[in-house]
Amino acid sequence: MQQLMVKASSKQYNVHIGEDSFTLFKTDYVELLESADSIAIIADEYVAKLHLPKLLESLKELKSKVVVKTVPAGEKCKTSTVYMECQSFLLQKGFTRNSLLIAFGGGACGDLTGFVAATYMRGISYIQCPSTILAHDSAVGGKTAINLPEGKNMVGAFHQPVAVIFNSMLFETLPPREIRSGLAELLKHAFISNSDWSYRLLMTGDFTNPTKEWLEEELLKGIQVKAAIVAEDEFEQSTRMYLNFGHTFGHAVEAVCGFGGLSHGESIMIGMAYSLILSESIGGIDRRFTNDFIEFLTKNSYSFKSIREHSFESFLSFMVKDKKATHGHLNFVLLEKLGIPVVSQVSRNDCRDAFEQLRARTEGVGE
């Protein structure tokens, strides 16, 4: 089993990755769990059908009562309606400030559960039990949120979990689209931290068909990148913004296509291609590298169809609401060179030009 510690300024906690990680509920975390008067599992309904018995089996000997609240799969759970349903559920079940939540699902379920935990009675403890590759990013670092029709993750809080427990056996049931989605955040971590690692990932022949062993090793590297940044800047005042590489345009793509129309990771891959084009203008990225990246995405079944179905103005309306935007200016995480990110102010004209370039360079590919 792989393990590392996240040392945020507000809390320290461990991240575990392994096929036997659920045994930790009976060993390392039994005291924490039994100190809670009640435990609620907030579970993605799809994940619950497949894997909830495994989780419940690991909790069955606890003295604390355990209840389950299922929520819609994916981004559909990150609504104000579902959020309030969860709050009411906890009140109806008699939860107190000494209760504990377990997020069981992908990144969306973790975001929702974390925000419920952050705000229920002004904050209770929670454990992240991610079921997807994508969640190796969102489960670590304490960012929690729900969506609004006007934008993604617009209502939320910083609230660190007390533990992150990945059971890698769950990866075996992930559909191909979820695998493609999750690997986007892994590649992002490489792009902002290490050029050699980036090139190795881009040369991986079975990038979207990885083995469990490969995933455990590579995801740990990604979590190490995020943990180091969170330790330096927990509340996103400086370097934590680097983790948003590809996200300003990527979130716009996700919103324009309707949350769930394209997965988060598929949208972020498009966003990274867009950010690489913008990075060319500051001299850090060669045009050939961007084009090779677009070819890599095409070979691995990522689609660019969405950017040809909507106008630049459609995407711009969401980019101006990005949380990095200041005084009406658009701020993007770009690359001075591979492995070295920087936050740069970008004009709307430059954004439009990059959009047109992305359309031109992806013409006829990634349908």
PDB file of N, CA and C in Angstrom, residues 113-184:
ATOM      1  N   THR A 113     -19.729  16.211  -0.746  1.00  0.00           N
ATOM      2  CA  THR A 113     -19.639  15.742   0.635  1.00  0.00           C
ATOM      3  C   THR A 113     -18.756  16.653   1.463  1.00  0.00           C
ATOM      4  N   GLY A 114     -17.648  17.098   0.878  1.00  0.00           N
ATOM      5  CA  GLY A 114     -16.761  18.004   1.602  1.00  0.00           C
ATOM      6  C   GLY A 114     -17.445  19.307   1.953  1.00  0.00           C
ATOM      7  N   PHE A 115     -18.267  19.827   1.024  1.00  0.00           N
ATOM      8  CA  PHE A 115     -18.977  21.078   1.294  1.00  0.00           C
ATOM      9  C   PHE A 115     -20.085  20.870   2.332  1.00  0.00           C
ATOM     10  N   VAL A 116     -20.748  19.728   2.264  1.00  0.00           N
ATOM     11  CA  VAL A 116     -21.736  19.403   3.306  1.00  0.00           C
ATOM     12  C   VAL A 116     -21.038  19.347   4.668  1.00  0.00           C
ATOM     13  N   ALA A 117     -19.886  18.685   4.727  1.00  0.00           N
ATOM     14  CA  ALA A 117     -19.140  18.584   5.990  1.00  0.00           C
ATOM     15  C   ALA A 117     -18.652  19.947   6.461  1.00  0.00           C
ATOM     16  N   ALA A 118     -18.241  20.788   5.529  1.00  0.00           N
ATOM     17  CA  ALA A 118     -17.714  22.105   5.891  1.00  0.00           C
ATOM     18  C   ALA A 118     -18.777  22.997   6.509  1.00  0.00           C
ATOM     19  N   THR A 119     -20.024  22.769   6.161  1.00  0.00           N
ATOM     20  CA  THR A 119     -21.088  23.698   6.560  1.00  0.00           C
ATOM     21  C   THR A 119     -22.102  23.117   7.538  1.00  0.00           C
ATOM     22  N   TYR A 120     -22.156  21.802   7.671  1.00  0.00           N
ATOM     23  CA  TYR A 120     -23.109  21.219   8.622  1.00  0.00           C
ATOM     24  C   TYR A 120     -22.684  21.597  10.047  1.00  0.00           C
ATOM     25  N   MET A 121     -23.556  22.303  10.741  1.00  0.00           N
ATOM     26  CA  MET A 121     -23.261  22.780  12.097  1.00  0.00           C
ATOM     27  C   MET A 121     -21.907  23.491  12.144  1.00  0.00           C
ATOM     28  N   ARG A 122     -21.603  24.207  11.072  1.00  0.00           N
ATOM     29  CA  ARG A 122     -20.375  24.991  10.894  1.00  0.00           C
ATOM     30  C   ARG A 122     -19.108  24.145  10.786  1.00  0.00           C
ATOM     31  N   GLY A 123     -19.273  22.873  10.481  1.00  0.00           N
ATOM     32  CA  GLY A 123     -18.101  22.073  10.160  1.00  0.00           C
ATOM     33  C   GLY A 123     -17.959  20.798  10.965  1.00  0.00           C
ATOM     34  N   ILE A 124     -17.963  19.659  10.258  1.00  0.00           N
ATOM     35  CA  ILE A 124     -17.681  18.371  10.890  1.00  0.00           C
ATOM     36  C   ILE A 124     -16.613  17.646  10.066  1.00  0.00           C
ATOM     37  N   SER A 125     -16.113  16.560  10.606  1.00  0.00           N
ATOM     38  CA  SER A 125     -15.029  15.821   9.957  1.00  0.00           C
ATOM     39  C   SER A 125     -15.560  14.952   8.815  1.00  0.00           C
ATOM     40  N   TYR A 126     -14.676  14.693   7.854  1.00  0.00           N
ATOM     41  CA  TYR A 126     -15.055  13.768   6.782  1.00  0.00           C
ATOM     42  C   TYR A 126     -13.820  13.065   6.237  1.00  0.00           C
ATOM     43  N   ILE A 127     -14.064  11.894   5.656  1.00  0.00           N
ATOM     44  CA  ILE A 127     -13.032  11.080   5.019  1.00  0.00           C
ATOM     45  C   ILE A 127     -13.364  10.977   3.537  1.00  0.00           C
ATOM     46  N   GLN A 128     -12.364  11.133   2.699  1.00  0.00           N
ATOM     47  CA  GLN A 128     -12.535  10.935   1.272  1.00  0.00           C
ATOM     48  C   GLN A 128     -12.203   9.488   0.917  1.00  0.00           C
ATOM     49  N   CYS A 129     -13.145   8.810   0.288  1.00  0.00           N
ATOM     50  CA  CYS A 129     -12.909   7.471  -0.258  1.00  0.00           C
ATOM     51  C   CYS A 129     -13.191   7.520  -1.763  1.00  0.00           C
ATOM     52  N   PRO A 130     -12.255   8.002  -2.540  1.00  0.00           N
ATOM     53  CA  PRO A 130     -12.505   8.210  -3.968  1.00  0.00           C
ATOM     54  C   PRO A 130     -12.599   6.882  -4.724  1.00  0.00           C
ATOM     55  N   SER A 131     -13.419   6.882  -5.759  1.00  0.00           N
ATOM     56  CA  SER A 131     -13.598   5.674  -6.565  1.00  0.00           C
ATOM     57  C   SER A 131     -13.079   5.845  -7.986  1.00  0.00           C
ATOM     58  N   THR A 132     -12.557   7.020  -8.315  1.00  0.00           N
ATOM     59  CA  THR A 132     -12.103   7.277  -9.677  1.00  0.00           C
ATOM     60  C   THR A 132     -10.655   7.762  -9.707  1.00  0.00           C
ATOM     61  N   ILE A 133     -10.056   7.677 -10.873  1.00  0.00           N
ATOM     62  CA  ILE A 133      -8.704   8.197 -11.073  1.00  0.00           C
ATOM     63  C   ILE A 133      -8.711   9.713 -10.940  1.00  0.00           C
ATOM     64  N   LEU A 134      -9.728  10.341 -11.520  1.00  0.00           N
ATOM     65  CA  LEU A 134      -9.836  11.796 -11.500  1.00  0.00           C
ATOM     66  C   LEU A 134      -9.757  12.357 -10.085  1.00  0.00           C
ATOM     67  N   ALA A 135     -10.349  11.637  -9.142  1.00  0.00           N
ATOM     68  CA  ALA A 135     -10.446  12.143  -7.771  1.00  0.00           C
ATOM     69  C   ALA A 135      -9.111  12.152  -7.041  1.00  0.00           C
ATOM     70  N   HIS A 136      -8.041  11.616  -7.651  1.00  0.00           N
ATOM     71  CA  HIS A 136      -6.737  11.729  -6.987  1.00  0.00           C
ATOM     72  C   HIS A 136      -6.359  13.192  -6.833  1.00  0.00           C
ATOM     73  N   ASP A 137      -6.934  14.038  -7.683  1.00  0.00           N
ATOM     74  CA  ASP A 137      -6.687  15.469  -7.592  1.00  0.00           C
ATOM     75  C   ASP A 137      -7.679  16.122  -6.626  1.00  0.00           C
ATOM     76  N   SER A 138      -8.957  15.945  -6.860  1.00  0.00           N
ATOM     77  CA  SER A 138      -9.972  16.678  -6.088  1.00  0.00           C
ATOM     78  C   SER A 138     -10.092  16.212  -4.646  1.00  0.00           C
ATOM     79  N   ALA A 139      -9.760  14.954  -4.355  1.00  0.00           N
ATOM     80  CA  ALA A 139      -9.912  14.438  -2.997  1.00  0.00           C
ATOM     81  C   ALA A 139      -8.859  14.975  -2.046  1.00  0.00           C
ATOM     82  N   VAL A 140      -7.791  15.518  -2.589  1.00  0.00           N
ATOM     83  CA  VAL A 140      -6.668  15.999  -1.786  1.00  0.00           C
ATOM     84  C   VAL A 140      -6.621  17.524  -1.833  1.00  0.00           C
ATOM     85  N   GLY A 141      -6.503  18.152  -0.688  1.00  0.00           N
ATOM     86  CA  GLY A 141      -6.301  19.599  -0.684  1.00  0.00           C
ATOM     87  C   GLY A 141      -7.404  20.417  -0.072  1.00  0.00           C
ATOM     88  N   GLY A 142      -8.582  19.808   0.162  1.00  0.00           N
ATOM     89  CA  GLY A 142      -9.613  20.493   0.926  1.00  0.00           C
ATOM     90  C   GLY A 142     -10.492  21.456   0.172  1.00  0.00           C
ATOM     91  N   LYS A 143     -10.432  21.483  -1.159  1.00  0.00           N
ATOM     92  CA  LYS A 143     -11.365  22.317  -1.911  1.00  0.00           C
ATOM     93  C   LYS A 143     -12.706  21.584  -2.004  1.00  0.00           C
ATOM     94  N   THR A 144     -13.770  22.240  -1.587  1.00  0.00           N
ATOM     95  CA  THR A 144     -15.099  21.643  -1.648  1.00  0.00           C
ATOM     96  C   THR A 144     -16.043  22.635  -2.312  1.00  0.00           C
ATOM     97  N   ALA A 145     -17.059  22.142  -3.028  1.00  0.00           N
ATOM     98  CA  ALA A 145     -17.927  23.087  -3.735  1.00  0.00           C
ATOM     99  C   ALA A 145     -19.098  22.381  -4.397  1.00  0.00           C
ATOM    100  N   ILE A 146     -20.094  23.199  -4.747  1.00  0.00           N
ATOM    101  CA  ILE A 146     -21.163  22.781  -5.638  1.00  0.00           C
ATOM    102  C   ILE A 146     -21.221  23.775  -6.797  1.00  0.00           C
ATOM    103  N   ASN A 147     -21.963  23.409  -7.838  1.00  0.00           N
ATOM    104  CA  ASN A 147     -22.064  24.247  -9.031  1.00  0.00           C
ATOM    105  C   ASN A 147     -23.311  25.126  -8.992  1.00  0.00           C
ATOM    106  N   LEU A 148     -23.272  26.193  -9.762  1.00  0.00           N
ATOM    107  CA  LEU A 148     -24.446  26.998 -10.068  1.00  0.00           C
ATOM    108  C   LEU A 148     -24.650  26.965 -11.583  1.00  0.00           C
ATOM    109  N   PRO A 149     -25.842  27.282 -12.075  1.00  0.00           N
ATOM    110  CA  PRO A 149     -26.027  27.324 -13.530  1.00  0.00           C
ATOM    111  C   PRO A 149     -25.053  28.289 -14.202  1.00  0.00           C
ATOM    112  N   GLU A 150     -24.634  29.309 -13.451  1.00  0.00           N
ATOM    113  CA  GLU A 150     -23.740  30.318 -14.013  1.00  0.00           C
ATOM    114  C   GLU A 150     -22.271  29.897 -14.029  1.00  0.00           C
ATOM    115  N   GLY A 151     -21.911  28.827 -13.343  1.00  0.00           N
ATOM    116  CA  GLY A 151     -20.509  28.438 -13.330  1.00  0.00           C
ATOM    117  C   GLY A 151     -20.227  27.277 -12.393  1.00  0.00           C
ATOM    118  N   LYS A 152     -19.071  26.672 -12.611  1.00  0.00           N
ATOM    119  CA  LYS A 152     -18.656  25.483 -11.863  1.00  0.00           C
ATOM    120  C   LYS A 152     -17.959  25.874 -10.566  1.00  0.00           C
ATOM    121  N   ASN A 153     -18.281  25.177  -9.483  1.00  0.00           N
ATOM    122  CA  ASN A 153     -17.617  25.345  -8.186  1.00  0.00           C
ATOM    123  C   ASN A 153     -17.697  26.772  -7.660  1.00  0.00           C
ATOM    124  N   MET A 154     -18.819  27.429  -7.864  1.00  0.00           N
ATOM    125  CA  MET A 154     -18.940  28.824  -7.472  1.00  0.00           C
ATOM    126  C   MET A 154     -19.332  29.008  -6.005  1.00  0.00           C
ATOM    127  N   VAL A 155     -19.837  27.960  -5.370  1.00  0.00           N
ATOM    128  CA  VAL A 155     -20.190  28.036  -3.955  1.00  0.00           C
ATOM    129  C   VAL A 155     -19.465  26.902  -3.240  1.00  0.00           C
ATOM    130  N   GLY A 156     -18.572  27.248  -2.320  1.00  0.00           N
ATOM    131  CA  GLY A 156     -17.806  26.202  -1.659  1.00  0.00           C
ATOM    132  C   GLY A 156     -17.005  26.725  -0.491  1.00  0.00           C
ATOM    133  N   ALA A 157     -16.107  25.892   0.000  1.00  0.00           N
ATOM    134  CA  ALA A 157     -15.280  26.246   1.146  1.00  0.00           C
ATOM    135  C   ALA A 157     -14.008  25.415   1.124  1.00  0.00           C
ATOM    136  N   PHE A 158     -12.980  25.900   1.802  1.00  0.00           N
ATOM    137  CA  PHE A 158     -11.788  25.100   2.051  1.00  0.00           C
ATOM    138  C   PHE A 158     -12.028  24.303   3.330  1.00  0.00           C
ATOM    139  N   HIS A 159     -11.989  22.989   3.232  1.00  0.00           N
ATOM    140  CA  HIS A 159     -12.248  22.138   4.397  1.00  0.00           C
ATOM    141  C   HIS A 159     -11.504  20.826   4.183  1.00  0.00           C
ATOM    142  N   GLN A 160     -10.399  20.644   4.891  1.00  0.00           N
ATOM    143  CA  GLN A 160      -9.557  19.472   4.683  1.00  0.00           C
ATOM    144  C   GLN A 160     -10.198  18.208   5.253  1.00  0.00           C
ATOM    145  N   PRO A 161     -10.053  17.080   4.562  1.00  0.00           N
ATOM    146  CA  PRO A 161     -10.501  15.804   5.135  1.00  0.00           C
ATOM    147  C   PRO A 161      -9.581  15.363   6.258  1.00  0.00           C
ATOM    148  N   VAL A 162      -9.986  14.347   6.984  1.00  0.00           N
ATOM    149  CA  VAL A 162      -9.118  13.784   8.022  1.00  0.00           C
ATOM    150  C   VAL A 162      -8.309  12.606   7.478  1.00  0.00           C
ATOM    151  N   ALA A 163      -8.697  12.125   6.299  1.00  0.00           N
ATOM    152  CA  ALA A 163      -7.948  11.051   5.635  1.00  0.00           C
ATOM    153  C   ALA A 163      -8.479  10.911   4.210  1.00  0.00           C
ATOM    154  N   VAL A 164      -7.617  10.391   3.338  1.00  0.00           N
ATOM    155  CA  VAL A 164      -8.016  10.055   1.971  1.00  0.00           C
ATOM    156  C   VAL A 164      -7.622   8.599   1.743  1.00  0.00           C
ATOM    157  N   ILE A 165      -8.618   7.766   1.460  1.00  0.00           N
ATOM    158  CA  ILE A 165      -8.383   6.329   1.360  1.00  0.00           C
ATOM    159  C   ILE A 165      -8.841   5.833  -0.005  1.00  0.00           C
ATOM    160  N   PHE A 166      -7.873   5.586  -0.886  1.00  0.00           N
ATOM    161  CA  PHE A 166      -8.127   5.057  -2.218  1.00  0.00           C
ATOM    162  C   PHE A 166      -8.074   3.538  -2.176  1.00  0.00           C
ATOM    163  N   ASN A 167      -9.125   2.889  -2.639  1.00  0.00           N
ATOM    164  CA  ASN A 167      -9.057   1.447  -2.851  1.00  0.00           C
ATOM    165  C   ASN A 167      -8.890   1.217  -4.342  1.00  0.00           C
ATOM    166  N   SER A 168      -7.701   0.819  -4.748  1.00  0.00           N
ATOM    167  CA  SER A 168      -7.405   0.720  -6.180  1.00  0.00           C
ATOM    168  C   SER A 168      -8.171  -0.400  -6.870  1.00  0.00           C
ATOM    169  N   MET A 169      -8.769  -1.323  -6.099  1.00  0.00           N
ATOM    170  CA  MET A 169      -9.593  -2.361  -6.710  1.00  0.00           C
ATOM    171  C   MET A 169     -10.800  -1.751  -7.418  1.00  0.00           C
ATOM    172  N   LEU A 170     -11.244  -0.586  -6.953  1.00  0.00           N
ATOM    173  CA  LEU A 170     -12.411   0.049  -7.555  1.00  0.00           C
ATOM    174  C   LEU A 170     -12.136   0.518  -8.978  1.00  0.00           C
ATOM    175  N   PHE A 171     -10.869   0.753  -9.302  1.00  0.00           N
ATOM    176  CA  PHE A 171     -10.523   1.224 -10.641  1.00  0.00           C
ATOM    177  C   PHE A 171     -10.885   0.197 -11.723  1.00  0.00           C
ATOM    178  N   GLU A 172     -10.982  -1.079 -11.323  1.00  0.00           N
ATOM    179  CA  GLU A 172     -11.184  -2.143 -12.302  1.00  0.00           C
ATOM    180  C   GLU A 172     -12.546  -2.060 -12.979  1.00  0.00           C
ATOM    181  N   THR A 173     -13.494  -1.362 -12.366  1.00  0.00           N
ATOM    182  CA  THR A 173     -14.827  -1.251 -12.963  1.00  0.00           C
ATOM    183  C   THR A 173     -15.050   0.095 -13.654  1.00  0.00           C
ATOM    184  N   LEU A 174     -14.011   0.917 -13.747  1.00  0.00           N
ATOM    185  CA  LEU A 174     -14.170   2.217 -14.392  1.00  0.00           C
ATOM    186  C   LEU A 174     -14.366   2.047 -15.896  1.00  0.00           C
ATOM    187  N   PRO A 175     -15.376   2.710 -16.472  1.00  0.00           N
ATOM    188  CA  PRO A 175     -15.527   2.674 -17.931  1.00  0.00           C
ATOM    189  C   PRO A 175     -14.425   3.475 -18.594  1.00  0.00           C
ATOM    190  N   PRO A 176     -14.162   3.214 -19.882  1.00  0.00           N
ATOM    191  CA  PRO A 176     -13.071   3.901 -20.588  1.00  0.00           C
ATOM    192  C   PRO A 176     -13.141   5.416 -20.490  1.00  0.00           C
ATOM    193  N   ARG A 177     -14.331   5.977 -20.541  1.00  0.00           N
ATOM    194  CA  ARG A 177     -14.449   7.432 -20.487  1.00  0.00           C
ATOM    195  C   ARG A 177     -13.968   7.979 -19.158  1.00  0.00           C
ATOM    196  N   GLU A 178     -14.250   7.271 -18.061  1.00  0.00           N
ATOM    197  CA  GLU A 178     -13.798   7.724 -16.749  1.00  0.00           C
ATOM    198  C   GLU A 178     -12.281   7.621 -16.622  1.00  0.00           C
ATOM    199  N   ILE A 179     -11.701   6.620 -17.259  1.00  0.00           N
ATOM    200  CA  ILE A 179     -10.244   6.486 -17.239  1.00  0.00           C
ATOM    201  C   ILE A 179      -9.620   7.666 -17.987  1.00  0.00           C
ATOM    202  N   ARG A 180     -10.147   7.968 -19.174  1.00  0.00           N
ATOM    203  CA  ARG A 180      -9.634   9.110 -19.941  1.00  0.00           C
ATOM    204  C   ARG A 180      -9.772  10.401 -19.141  1.00  0.00           C
ATOM    205  N   SER A 181     -10.890  10.549 -18.473  1.00  0.00           N
ATOM    206  CA  SER A 181     -11.124  11.760 -17.691  1.00  0.00           C
ATOM    207  C   SER A 181     -10.104  11.899 -16.567  1.00  0.00           C
ATOM    208  N   GLY A 182      -9.887  10.831 -15.835  1.00  0.00           N
ATOM    209  CA  GLY A 182      -8.986  10.889 -14.686  1.00  0.00           C
ATOM    210  C   GLY A 182      -7.547  11.163 -15.047  1.00  0.00           C
ATOM    211  N   LEU A 183      -7.111  10.639 -16.189  1.00  0.00           N
ATOM    212  CA  LEU A 183      -5.718  10.803 -16.582  1.00  0.00           C
ATOM    213  C   LEU A 183      -5.390  12.238 -16.970  1.00  0.00           C
ATOM    214  N   ALA A 184      -6.410  13.051 -17.215  1.00  0.00           N
ATOM    215  CA  ALA A 184      -6.163  14.457 -17.527  1.00  0.00           C
ATOM    216  C   ALA A 184      -5.499  15.170 -16.358  1.00  0.00           C
TER     217      ALA A 184
END
